[in-house]
PDB file of C-alpha atoms and ligand atoms in Angstrom:
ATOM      1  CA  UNK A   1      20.600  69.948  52.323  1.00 96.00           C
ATOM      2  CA  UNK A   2      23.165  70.849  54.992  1.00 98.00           C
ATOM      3  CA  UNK A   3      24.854  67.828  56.490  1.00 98.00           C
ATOM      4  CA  UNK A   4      25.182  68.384  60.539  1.00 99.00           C
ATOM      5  CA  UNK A   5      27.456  66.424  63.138  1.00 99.00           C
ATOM      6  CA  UNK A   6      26.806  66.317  66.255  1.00 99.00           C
ATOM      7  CA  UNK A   7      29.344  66.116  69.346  1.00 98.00           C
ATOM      8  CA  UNK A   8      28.349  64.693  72.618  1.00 98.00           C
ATOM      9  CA  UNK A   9      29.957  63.453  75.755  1.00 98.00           C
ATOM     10  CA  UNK A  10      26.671  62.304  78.058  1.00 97.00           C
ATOM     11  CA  UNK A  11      23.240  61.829  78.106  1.00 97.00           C
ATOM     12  CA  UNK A  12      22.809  63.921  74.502  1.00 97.00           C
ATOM     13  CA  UNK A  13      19.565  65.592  75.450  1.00 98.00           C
ATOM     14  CA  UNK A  14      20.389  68.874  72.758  1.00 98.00           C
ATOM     15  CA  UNK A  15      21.701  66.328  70.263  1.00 98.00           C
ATOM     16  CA  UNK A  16      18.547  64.598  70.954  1.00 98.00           C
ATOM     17  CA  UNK A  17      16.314  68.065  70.664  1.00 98.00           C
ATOM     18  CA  UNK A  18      18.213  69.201  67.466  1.00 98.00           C
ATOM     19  CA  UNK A  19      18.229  65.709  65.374  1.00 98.00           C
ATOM     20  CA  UNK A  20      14.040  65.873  66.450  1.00 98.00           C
ATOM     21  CA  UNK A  21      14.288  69.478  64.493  1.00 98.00           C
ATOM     22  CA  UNK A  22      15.637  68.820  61.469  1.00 98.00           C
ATOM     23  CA  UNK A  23      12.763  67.925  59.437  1.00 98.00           C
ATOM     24  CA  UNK A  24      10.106  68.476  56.649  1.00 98.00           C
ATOM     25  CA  UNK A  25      11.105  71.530  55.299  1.00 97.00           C
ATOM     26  CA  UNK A  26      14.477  72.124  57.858  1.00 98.00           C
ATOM     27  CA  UNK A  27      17.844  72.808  55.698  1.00 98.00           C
ATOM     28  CA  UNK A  28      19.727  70.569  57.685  1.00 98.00           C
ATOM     29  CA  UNK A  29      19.700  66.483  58.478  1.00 98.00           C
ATOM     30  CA  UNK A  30      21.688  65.231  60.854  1.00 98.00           C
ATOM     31  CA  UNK A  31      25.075  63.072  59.396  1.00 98.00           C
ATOM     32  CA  UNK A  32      26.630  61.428  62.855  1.00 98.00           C
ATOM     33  CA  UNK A  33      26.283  61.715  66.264  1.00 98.00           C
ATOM     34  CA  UNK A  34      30.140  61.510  67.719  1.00 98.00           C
ATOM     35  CA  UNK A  35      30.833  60.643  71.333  1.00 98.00           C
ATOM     36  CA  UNK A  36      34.513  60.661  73.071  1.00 98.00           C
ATOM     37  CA  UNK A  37      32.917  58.570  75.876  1.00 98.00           C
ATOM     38  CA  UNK A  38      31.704  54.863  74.834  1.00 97.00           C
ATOM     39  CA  UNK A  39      28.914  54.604  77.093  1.00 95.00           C
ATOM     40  CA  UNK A  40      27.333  57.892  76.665  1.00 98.00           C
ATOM     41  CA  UNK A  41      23.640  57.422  76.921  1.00 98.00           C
ATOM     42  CA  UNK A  42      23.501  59.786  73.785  1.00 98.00           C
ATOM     43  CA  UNK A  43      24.380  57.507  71.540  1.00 98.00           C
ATOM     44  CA  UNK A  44      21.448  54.630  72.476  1.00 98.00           C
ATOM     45  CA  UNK A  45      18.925  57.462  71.299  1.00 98.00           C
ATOM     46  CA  UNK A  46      20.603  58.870  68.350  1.00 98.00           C
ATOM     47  CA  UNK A  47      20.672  55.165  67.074  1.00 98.00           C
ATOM     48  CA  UNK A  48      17.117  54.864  67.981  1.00 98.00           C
ATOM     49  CA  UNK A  49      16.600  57.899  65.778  1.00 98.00           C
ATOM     50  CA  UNK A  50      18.135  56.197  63.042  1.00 98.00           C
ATOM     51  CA  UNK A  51      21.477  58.775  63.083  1.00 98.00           C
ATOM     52  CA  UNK A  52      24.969  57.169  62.192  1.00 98.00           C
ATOM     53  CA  UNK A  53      26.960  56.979  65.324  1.00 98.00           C
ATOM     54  CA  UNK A  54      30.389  56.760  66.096  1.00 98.00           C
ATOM     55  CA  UNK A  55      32.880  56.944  69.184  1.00 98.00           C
ATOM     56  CA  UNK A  56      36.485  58.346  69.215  1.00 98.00           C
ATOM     57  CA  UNK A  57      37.631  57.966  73.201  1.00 98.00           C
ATOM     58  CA  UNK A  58      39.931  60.113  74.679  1.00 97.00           C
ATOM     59  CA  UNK A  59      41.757  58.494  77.036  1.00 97.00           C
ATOM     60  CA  UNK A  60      44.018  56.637  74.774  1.00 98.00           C
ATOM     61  CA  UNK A  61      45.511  59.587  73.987  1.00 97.00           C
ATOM     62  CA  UNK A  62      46.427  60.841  77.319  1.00 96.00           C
ATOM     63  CA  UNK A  63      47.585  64.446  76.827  1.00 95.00           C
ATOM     64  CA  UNK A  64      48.002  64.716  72.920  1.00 97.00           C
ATOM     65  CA  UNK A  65      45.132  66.495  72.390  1.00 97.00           C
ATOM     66  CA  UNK A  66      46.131  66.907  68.932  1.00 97.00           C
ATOM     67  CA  UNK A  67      46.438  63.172  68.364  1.00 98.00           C
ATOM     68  CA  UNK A  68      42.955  62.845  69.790  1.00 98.00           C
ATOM     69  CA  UNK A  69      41.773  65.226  67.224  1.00 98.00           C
ATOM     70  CA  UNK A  70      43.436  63.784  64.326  1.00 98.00           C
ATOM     71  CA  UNK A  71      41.249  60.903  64.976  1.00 98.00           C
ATOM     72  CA  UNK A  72      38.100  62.819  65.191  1.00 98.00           C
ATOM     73  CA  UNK A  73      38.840  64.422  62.092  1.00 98.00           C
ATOM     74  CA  UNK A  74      38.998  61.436  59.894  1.00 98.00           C
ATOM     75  CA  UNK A  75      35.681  60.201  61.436  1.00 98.00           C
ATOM     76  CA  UNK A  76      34.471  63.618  60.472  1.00 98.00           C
ATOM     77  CA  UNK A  77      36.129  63.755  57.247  1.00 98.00           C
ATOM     78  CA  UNK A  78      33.733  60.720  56.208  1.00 98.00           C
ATOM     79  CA  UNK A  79      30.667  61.848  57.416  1.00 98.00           C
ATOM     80  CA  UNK A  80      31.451  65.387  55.486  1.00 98.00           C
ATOM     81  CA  UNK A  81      29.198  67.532  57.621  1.00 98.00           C
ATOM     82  CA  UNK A  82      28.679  70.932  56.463  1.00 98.00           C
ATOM     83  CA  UNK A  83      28.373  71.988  60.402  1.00 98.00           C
ATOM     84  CA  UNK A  84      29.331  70.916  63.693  1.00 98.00           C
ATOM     85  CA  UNK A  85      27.137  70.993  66.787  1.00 98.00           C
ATOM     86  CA  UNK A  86      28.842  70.761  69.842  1.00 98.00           C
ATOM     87  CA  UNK A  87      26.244  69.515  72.262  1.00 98.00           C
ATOM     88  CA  UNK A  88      27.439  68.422  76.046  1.00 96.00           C
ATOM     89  CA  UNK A  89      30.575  67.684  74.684  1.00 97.00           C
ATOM     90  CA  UNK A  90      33.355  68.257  77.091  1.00 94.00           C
ATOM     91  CA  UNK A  91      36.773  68.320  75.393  1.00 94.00           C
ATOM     92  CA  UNK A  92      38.437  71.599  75.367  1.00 92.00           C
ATOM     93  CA  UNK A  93      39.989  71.854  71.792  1.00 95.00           C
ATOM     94  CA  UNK A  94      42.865  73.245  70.362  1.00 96.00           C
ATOM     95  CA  UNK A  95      42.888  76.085  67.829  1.00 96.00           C
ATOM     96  CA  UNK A  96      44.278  73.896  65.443  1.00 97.00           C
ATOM     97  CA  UNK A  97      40.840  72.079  65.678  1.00 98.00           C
ATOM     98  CA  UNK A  98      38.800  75.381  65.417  1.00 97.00           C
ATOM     99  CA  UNK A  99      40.870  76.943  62.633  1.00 97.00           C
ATOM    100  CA  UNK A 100      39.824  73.466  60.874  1.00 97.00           C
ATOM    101  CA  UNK A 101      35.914  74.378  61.284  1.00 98.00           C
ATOM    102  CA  UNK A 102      36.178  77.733  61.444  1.00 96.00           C
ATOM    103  CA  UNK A 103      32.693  79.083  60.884  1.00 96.00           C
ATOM    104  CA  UNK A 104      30.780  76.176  61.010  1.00 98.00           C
ATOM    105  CA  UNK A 105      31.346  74.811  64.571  1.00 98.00           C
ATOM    106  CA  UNK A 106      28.706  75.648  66.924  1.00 98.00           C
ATOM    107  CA  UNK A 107      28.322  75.419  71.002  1.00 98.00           C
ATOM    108  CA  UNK A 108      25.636  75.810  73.693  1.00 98.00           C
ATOM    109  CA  UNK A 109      27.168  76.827  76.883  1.00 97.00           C
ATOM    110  CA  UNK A 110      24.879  77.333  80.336  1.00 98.00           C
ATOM    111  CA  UNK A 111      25.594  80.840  80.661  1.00 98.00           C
ATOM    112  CA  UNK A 112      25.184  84.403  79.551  1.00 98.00           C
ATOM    113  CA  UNK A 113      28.310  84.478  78.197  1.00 98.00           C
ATOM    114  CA  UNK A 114      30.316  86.572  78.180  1.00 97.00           C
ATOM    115  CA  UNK A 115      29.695  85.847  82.099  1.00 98.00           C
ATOM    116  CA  UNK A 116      30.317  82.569  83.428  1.00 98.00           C
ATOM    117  CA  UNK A 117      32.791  81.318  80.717  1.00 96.00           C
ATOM    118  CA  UNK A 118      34.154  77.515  81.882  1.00 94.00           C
ATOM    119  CA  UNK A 119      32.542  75.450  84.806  1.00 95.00           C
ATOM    120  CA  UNK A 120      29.900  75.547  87.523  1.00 98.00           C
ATOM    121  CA  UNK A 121      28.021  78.617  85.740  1.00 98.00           C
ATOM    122  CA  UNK A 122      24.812  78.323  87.688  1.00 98.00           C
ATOM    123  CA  UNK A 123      26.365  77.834  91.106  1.00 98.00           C
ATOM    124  CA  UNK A 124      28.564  81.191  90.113  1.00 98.00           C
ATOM    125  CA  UNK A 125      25.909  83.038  89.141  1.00 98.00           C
ATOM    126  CA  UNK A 126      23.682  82.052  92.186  1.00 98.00           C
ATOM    127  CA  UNK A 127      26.610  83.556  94.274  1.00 98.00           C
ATOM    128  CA  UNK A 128      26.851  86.168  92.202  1.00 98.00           C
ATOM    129  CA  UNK A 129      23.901  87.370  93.416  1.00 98.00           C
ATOM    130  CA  UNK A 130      22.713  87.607  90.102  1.00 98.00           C
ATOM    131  CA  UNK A 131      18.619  88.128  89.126  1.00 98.00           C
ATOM    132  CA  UNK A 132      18.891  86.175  85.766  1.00 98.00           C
ATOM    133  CA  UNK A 133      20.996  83.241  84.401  1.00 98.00           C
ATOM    134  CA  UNK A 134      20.751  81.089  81.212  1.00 98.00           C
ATOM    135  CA  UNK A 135      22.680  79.816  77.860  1.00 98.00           C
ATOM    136  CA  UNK A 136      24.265  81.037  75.176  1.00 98.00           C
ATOM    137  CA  UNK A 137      25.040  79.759  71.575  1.00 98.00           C
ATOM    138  CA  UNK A 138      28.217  80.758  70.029  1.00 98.00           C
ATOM    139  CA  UNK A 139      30.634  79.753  67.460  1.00 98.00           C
ATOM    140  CA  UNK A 140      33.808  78.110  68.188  1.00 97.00           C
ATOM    141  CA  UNK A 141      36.892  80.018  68.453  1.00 94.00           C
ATOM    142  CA  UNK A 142      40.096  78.815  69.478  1.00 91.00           C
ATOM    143  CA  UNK A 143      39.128  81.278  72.951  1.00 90.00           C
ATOM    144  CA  UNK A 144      37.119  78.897  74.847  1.00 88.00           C
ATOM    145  CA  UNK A 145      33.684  79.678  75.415  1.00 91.00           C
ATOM    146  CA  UNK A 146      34.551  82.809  72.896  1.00 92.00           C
ATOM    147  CA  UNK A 147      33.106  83.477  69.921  1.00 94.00           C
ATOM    148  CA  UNK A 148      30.485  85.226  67.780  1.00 97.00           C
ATOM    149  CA  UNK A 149      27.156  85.026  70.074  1.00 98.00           C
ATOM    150  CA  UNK A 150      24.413  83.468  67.744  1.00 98.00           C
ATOM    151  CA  UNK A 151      21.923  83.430  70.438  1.00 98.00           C
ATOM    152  CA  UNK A 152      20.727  83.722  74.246  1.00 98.00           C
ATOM    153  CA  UNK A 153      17.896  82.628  76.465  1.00 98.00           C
ATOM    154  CA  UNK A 154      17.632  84.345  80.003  1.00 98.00           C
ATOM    155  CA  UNK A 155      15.914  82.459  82.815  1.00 98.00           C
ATOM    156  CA  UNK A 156      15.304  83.983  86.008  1.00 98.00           C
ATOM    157  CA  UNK A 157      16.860  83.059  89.293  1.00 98.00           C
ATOM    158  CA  UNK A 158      14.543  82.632  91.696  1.00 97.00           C
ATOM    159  CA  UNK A 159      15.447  83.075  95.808  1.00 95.00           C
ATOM    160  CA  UNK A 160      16.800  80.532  97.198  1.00 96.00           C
ATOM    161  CA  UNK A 161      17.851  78.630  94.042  1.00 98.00           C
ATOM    162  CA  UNK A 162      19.948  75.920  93.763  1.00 98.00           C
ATOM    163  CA  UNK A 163      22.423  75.062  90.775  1.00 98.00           C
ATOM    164  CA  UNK A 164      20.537  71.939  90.044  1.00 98.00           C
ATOM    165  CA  UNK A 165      17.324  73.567  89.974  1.00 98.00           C
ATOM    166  CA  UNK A 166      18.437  76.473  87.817  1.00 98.00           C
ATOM    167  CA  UNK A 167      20.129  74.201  85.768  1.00 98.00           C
ATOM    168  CA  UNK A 168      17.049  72.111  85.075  1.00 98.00           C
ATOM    169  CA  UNK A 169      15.001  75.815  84.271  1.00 98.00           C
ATOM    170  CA  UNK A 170      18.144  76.152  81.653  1.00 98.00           C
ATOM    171  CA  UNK A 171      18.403  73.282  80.254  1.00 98.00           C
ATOM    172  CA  UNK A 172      14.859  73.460  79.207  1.00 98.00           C
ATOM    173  CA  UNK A 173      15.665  76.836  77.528  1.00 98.00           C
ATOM    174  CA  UNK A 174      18.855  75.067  75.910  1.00 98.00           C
ATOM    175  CA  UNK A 175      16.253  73.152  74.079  1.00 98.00           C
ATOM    176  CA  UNK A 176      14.229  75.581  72.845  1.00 98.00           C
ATOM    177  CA  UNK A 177      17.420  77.750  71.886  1.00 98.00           C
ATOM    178  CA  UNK A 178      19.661  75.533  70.101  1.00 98.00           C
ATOM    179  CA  UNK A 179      16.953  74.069  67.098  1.00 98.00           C
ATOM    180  CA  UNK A 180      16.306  77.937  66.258  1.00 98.00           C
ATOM    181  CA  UNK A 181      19.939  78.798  66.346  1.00 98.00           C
ATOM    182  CA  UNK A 182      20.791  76.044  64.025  1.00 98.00           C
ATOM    183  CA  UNK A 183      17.707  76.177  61.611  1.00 98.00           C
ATOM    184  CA  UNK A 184      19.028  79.856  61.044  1.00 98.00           C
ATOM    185  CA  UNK A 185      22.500  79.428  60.967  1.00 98.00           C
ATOM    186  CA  UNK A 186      21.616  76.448  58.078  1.00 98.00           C
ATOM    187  CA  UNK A 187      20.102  79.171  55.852  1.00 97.00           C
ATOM    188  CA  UNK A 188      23.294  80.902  56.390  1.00 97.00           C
ATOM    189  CA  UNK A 189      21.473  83.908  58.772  1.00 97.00           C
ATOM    190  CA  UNK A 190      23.417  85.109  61.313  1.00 96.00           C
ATOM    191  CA  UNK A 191      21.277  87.190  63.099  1.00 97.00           C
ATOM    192  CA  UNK A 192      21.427  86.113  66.869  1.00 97.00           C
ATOM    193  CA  UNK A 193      18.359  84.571  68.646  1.00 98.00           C
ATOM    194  CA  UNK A 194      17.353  85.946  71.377  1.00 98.00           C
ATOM    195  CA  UNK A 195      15.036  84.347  74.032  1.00 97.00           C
ATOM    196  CA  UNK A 196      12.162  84.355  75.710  1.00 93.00           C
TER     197      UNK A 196
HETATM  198  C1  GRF B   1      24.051  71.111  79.343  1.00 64.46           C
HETATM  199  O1  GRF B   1      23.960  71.877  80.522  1.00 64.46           O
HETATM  200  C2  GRF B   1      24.745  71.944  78.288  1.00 64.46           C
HETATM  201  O2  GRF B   1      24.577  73.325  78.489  1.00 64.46           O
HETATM  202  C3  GRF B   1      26.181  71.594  78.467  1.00 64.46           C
HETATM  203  O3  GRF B   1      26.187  70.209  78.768  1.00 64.46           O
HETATM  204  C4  GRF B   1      25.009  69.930  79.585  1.00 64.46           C
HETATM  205  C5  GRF B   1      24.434  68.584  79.233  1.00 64.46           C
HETATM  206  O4  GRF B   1      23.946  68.654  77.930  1.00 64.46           O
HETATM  207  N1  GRF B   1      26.921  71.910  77.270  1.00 64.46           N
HETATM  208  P1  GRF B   1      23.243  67.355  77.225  1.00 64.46           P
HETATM  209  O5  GRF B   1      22.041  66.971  78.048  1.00 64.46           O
HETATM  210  O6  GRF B   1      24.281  66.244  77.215  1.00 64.46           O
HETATM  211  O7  GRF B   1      22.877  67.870  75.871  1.00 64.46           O
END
Protein backbone atom coordinates (compact mmCIF):
# COMPACT_ATOMS: atom_id res chain seq x y z
CA UNK A 1 0.00 0.00 0.00
CA UNK A 2 1.56 3.30 -1.11
CA UNK A 3 1.86 5.80 1.70
CA UNK A 4 0.82 9.50 0.28
CA UNK A 5 1.49 13.06 1.90
CA UNK A 6 -0.25 15.63 1.19
CA UNK A 7 0.88 19.47 1.04
CA UNK A 8 -1.52 22.25 1.50
CA UNK A 9 -1.48 25.92 2.21
CA UNK A 10 -5.55 26.86 2.29
CA UNK A 11 -8.78 25.61 2.23
CA UNK A 12 -7.39 21.85 0.99
CA UNK A 13 -10.29 21.15 -1.31
CA UNK A 14 -7.83 18.54 -3.73
CA UNK A 15 -6.31 17.21 -0.51
CA UNK A 16 -9.81 16.84 0.53
CA UNK A 17 -10.94 15.14 -3.06
CA UNK A 18 -7.81 12.84 -3.14
CA UNK A 19 -7.82 11.50 0.71
CA UNK A 20 -11.97 10.77 -0.32
CA UNK A 21 -10.22 8.54 -3.29
CA UNK A 22 -8.05 6.45 -1.76
CA UNK A 23 -10.12 3.60 -0.86
CA UNK A 24 -11.39 -0.06 -1.13
CA UNK A 25 -9.31 -1.36 -3.61
CA UNK A 26 -7.05 2.21 -4.28
CA UNK A 27 -3.07 1.50 -3.94
CA UNK A 28 -2.59 4.40 -1.97
CA UNK A 29 -3.82 5.74 1.78
CA UNK A 30 -3.17 8.87 2.72
CA UNK A 31 -0.07 9.25 5.64
CA UNK A 32 -0.28 13.25 6.65
CA UNK A 33 -1.76 16.15 5.53
CA UNK A 34 1.15 19.04 5.96
CA UNK A 35 0.28 22.71 6.06
CA UNK A 36 2.98 25.75 6.18
CA UNK A 37 0.05 27.97 7.31
CA UNK A 38 -1.51 27.12 10.94
CA UNK A 39 -4.91 28.09 10.25
CA UNK A 40 -5.44 26.56 6.96
CA UNK A 41 -8.98 25.38 6.80
CA UNK A 42 -7.44 22.13 5.24
CA UNK A 43 -6.34 20.81 8.08
CA UNK A 44 -9.98 20.93 10.19
CA UNK A 45 -11.20 18.41 7.37
CA UNK A 46 -8.30 16.20 6.95
CA UNK A 47 -8.61 15.65 10.81
CA UNK A 48 -12.22 15.10 10.37
CA UNK A 49 -11.21 12.43 7.88
CA UNK A 50 -9.21 10.84 10.38
CA UNK A 51 -5.62 11.81 8.38
CA UNK A 52 -2.51 12.65 10.65
CA UNK A 53 -1.88 16.31 10.40
CA UNK A 54 0.89 18.41 10.94
CA UNK A 55 2.07 22.17 10.42
CA UNK A 56 5.63 23.42 9.59
CA UNK A 57 5.14 27.54 9.21
CA UNK A 58 7.17 29.46 7.14
CA UNK A 59 7.61 32.57 8.42
CA UNK A 60 10.05 31.72 11.06
CA UNK A 61 12.35 31.15 8.63
CA UNK A 62 12.26 34.33 6.79
CA UNK A 63 14.30 33.79 3.61
CA UNK A 64 16.15 30.38 4.31
CA UNK A 65 14.15 28.48 2.30
CA UNK A 66 16.40 25.69 2.85
CA UNK A 67 16.03 25.88 6.62
CA UNK A 68 12.29 25.83 6.09
CA UNK A 69 12.69 22.67 4.22
CA UNK A 70 14.92 20.94 6.52
CA UNK A 71 12.05 21.10 8.82
CA UNK A 72 9.56 19.73 6.46
CA UNK A 73 11.71 16.98 5.75
CA UNK A 74 11.98 15.53 9.15
CA UNK A 75 8.14 15.78 9.49
CA UNK A 76 8.17 13.90 6.25
CA UNK A 77 10.86 11.63 7.11
CA UNK A 78 8.39 10.20 9.91
CA UNK A 79 5.43 9.89 8.10
CA UNK A 80 7.64 7.91 5.26
CA UNK A 81 5.31 8.60 2.37
CA UNK A 82 6.03 6.82 -0.71
CA UNK A 83 4.57 10.09 -2.68
CA UNK A 84 4.00 13.61 -2.27
CA UNK A 85 0.91 15.52 -3.39
CA UNK A 86 1.30 18.99 -3.62
CA UNK A 87 -2.21 20.33 -3.36
CA UNK A 88 -2.74 24.40 -3.01
CA UNK A 89 0.42 24.54 -1.52
CA UNK A 90 2.19 27.74 -2.22
CA UNK A 91 5.91 27.56 -1.38
CA UNK A 92 8.17 27.69 -4.29
CA UNK A 93 10.92 25.04 -3.47
CA UNK A 94 14.36 24.69 -4.06
CA UNK A 95 15.93 21.97 -6.20
CA UNK A 96 17.56 20.71 -3.34
CA UNK A 97 13.96 19.83 -2.15
CA UNK A 98 12.95 18.26 -5.57
CA UNK A 99 16.18 16.33 -6.12
CA UNK A 100 15.09 14.87 -2.52
CA UNK A 101 11.61 13.53 -4.07
CA UNK A 102 12.55 13.26 -7.30
CA UNK A 103 9.90 11.15 -8.98
CA UNK A 104 7.47 10.95 -6.50
CA UNK A 105 6.39 14.60 -5.92
CA UNK A 106 3.34 15.54 -7.66
CA UNK A 107 1.46 19.11 -8.44
CA UNK A 108 -1.85 20.40 -9.84
CA UNK A 109 -1.39 23.74 -11.33
CA UNK A 110 -4.60 25.86 -12.95
CA UNK A 111 -3.28 25.89 -16.29
CA UNK A 112 -2.44 24.17 -19.52
CA UNK A 113 0.89 24.19 -18.82
CA UNK A 114 3.19 24.65 -20.53
CA UNK A 115 1.04 28.05 -20.83
CA UNK A 116 0.38 30.01 -17.90
CA UNK A 117 3.32 28.75 -15.70
CA UNK A 118 3.27 30.94 -12.11
CA UNK A 119 0.29 33.26 -11.04
CA UNK A 120 -3.06 34.64 -12.15
CA UNK A 121 -3.42 31.80 -14.97
CA UNK A 122 -7.09 32.32 -15.61
CA UNK A 123 -7.04 36.10 -15.70
CA UNK A 124 -3.93 35.56 -18.38
CA UNK A 125 -5.56 33.34 -20.32
CA UNK A 126 -8.90 35.35 -20.41
CA UNK A 127 -6.67 38.17 -21.90
CA UNK A 128 -5.11 35.99 -23.90
CA UNK A 129 -7.95 35.72 -25.77
CA UNK A 130 -7.77 32.21 -25.41
CA UNK A 131 -11.00 29.61 -26.29
CA UNK A 132 -9.98 26.99 -23.59
CA UNK A 133 -8.25 27.06 -20.14
CA UNK A 134 -7.80 24.41 -17.37
CA UNK A 135 -5.13 22.36 -15.09
CA UNK A 136 -2.45 20.38 -15.41
CA UNK A 137 -0.73 17.63 -13.23
CA UNK A 138 2.92 17.35 -13.37
CA UNK A 139 5.81 16.16 -11.45
CA UNK A 140 8.05 18.34 -9.57
CA UNK A 141 11.17 19.52 -11.01
CA UNK A 142 13.43 21.91 -9.62
CA UNK A 143 11.85 24.28 -12.93
CA UNK A 144 8.81 25.56 -11.38
CA UNK A 145 5.68 24.57 -12.77
CA UNK A 146 8.08 22.16 -15.07
CA UNK A 147 8.00 18.79 -15.23
CA UNK A 148 6.80 15.53 -16.81
CA UNK A 149 2.91 16.31 -17.64
CA UNK A 150 0.92 13.35 -16.01
CA UNK A 151 -2.31 14.79 -16.96
CA UNK A 152 -4.71 17.70 -18.30
CA UNK A 153 -8.32 18.74 -18.18
CA UNK A 154 -9.45 21.57 -20.68
CA UNK A 155 -12.45 23.71 -19.78
CA UNK A 156 -13.81 26.11 -22.07
CA UNK A 157 -13.80 29.85 -21.71
CA UNK A 158 -16.86 31.16 -22.20
CA UNK A 159 -17.43 35.16 -23.44
CA UNK A 160 -17.28 37.36 -21.12
CA UNK A 161 -15.62 35.22 -18.40
CA UNK A 162 -14.23 36.23 -15.42
CA UNK A 163 -11.11 34.66 -13.54
CA UNK A 164 -13.26 33.73 -10.65
CA UNK A 165 -15.77 32.13 -12.67
CA UNK A 166 -13.33 30.17 -14.80
CA UNK A 167 -11.57 29.35 -11.90
CA UNK A 168 -14.57 27.82 -10.18
CA UNK A 169 -15.30 25.70 -13.86
CA UNK A 170 -11.43 24.54 -13.11
CA UNK A 171 -11.34 23.83 -9.99
CA UNK A 172 -14.13 21.43 -10.44
CA UNK A 173 -12.03 19.71 -13.18
CA UNK A 174 -8.96 19.81 -10.64
CA UNK A 175 -11.08 17.41 -8.75
CA UNK A 176 -11.92 15.11 -11.10
CA UNK A 177 -8.19 15.18 -12.50
CA UNK A 178 -6.02 14.81 -9.62
CA UNK A 179 -7.71 11.24 -7.92
CA UNK A 180 -7.12 9.62 -11.54
CA UNK A 181 -3.67 11.02 -11.85
CA UNK A 182 -2.69 9.69 -8.54
CA UNK A 183 -4.57 6.26 -8.57
CA UNK A 184 -2.34 5.70 -11.78
CA UNK A 185 0.73 7.09 -10.84
CA UNK A 186 0.30 4.59 -7.43
CA UNK A 187 0.36 1.55 -9.76
CA UNK A 188 3.44 3.04 -11.08
CA UNK A 189 1.61 4.00 -14.79
CA UNK A 190 2.72 6.88 -16.24
CA UNK A 191 0.61 7.32 -18.97
CA UNK A 192 -0.86 10.95 -18.79
CA UNK A 193 -4.63 11.57 -18.17
CA UNK A 194 -6.22 13.42 -20.27
CA UNK A 195 -9.64 15.13 -19.69
CA UNK A 196 -12.84 15.50 -20.51
C1 LIG B 1 -6.39 25.60 -6.86
O1 LIG B 1 -6.73 26.51 -7.88
C2 LIG B 1 -5.20 24.80 -7.31
O2 LIG B 1 -5.11 24.70 -8.71
C3 LIG B 1 -4.04 25.59 -6.81
O3 LIG B 1 -4.46 26.08 -5.54
C4 LIG B 1 -5.88 26.39 -5.64
C5 LIG B 1 -6.58 26.05 -4.35
O4 LIG B 1 -6.53 24.67 -4.19
N1 LIG B 1 -2.87 24.75 -6.72
P1 LIG B 1 -7.21 23.95 -2.88
O5 LIG B 1 -8.68 24.27 -2.87
O6 LIG B 1 -6.51 24.53 -1.65
O7 LIG B 1 -6.93 22.50 -3.11
Amino acid sequence: MKRVAILISGGGSNMVTLVDSMQGDHPARPCLVLSNVAGAGGLEKARTRGVDTAVVDHKPYGRDREAFEAALNEVLDAAQPDIICLAGFMRVLTEGFTRRWAGKMLNIHPSLLPKYKGLNTHARAIEAGDAEAGCSVHEVTAELDGGPILGQARVPIEPGDKPDALAARVLVMEHQLYPAVLRRFADGDRSPVMLP
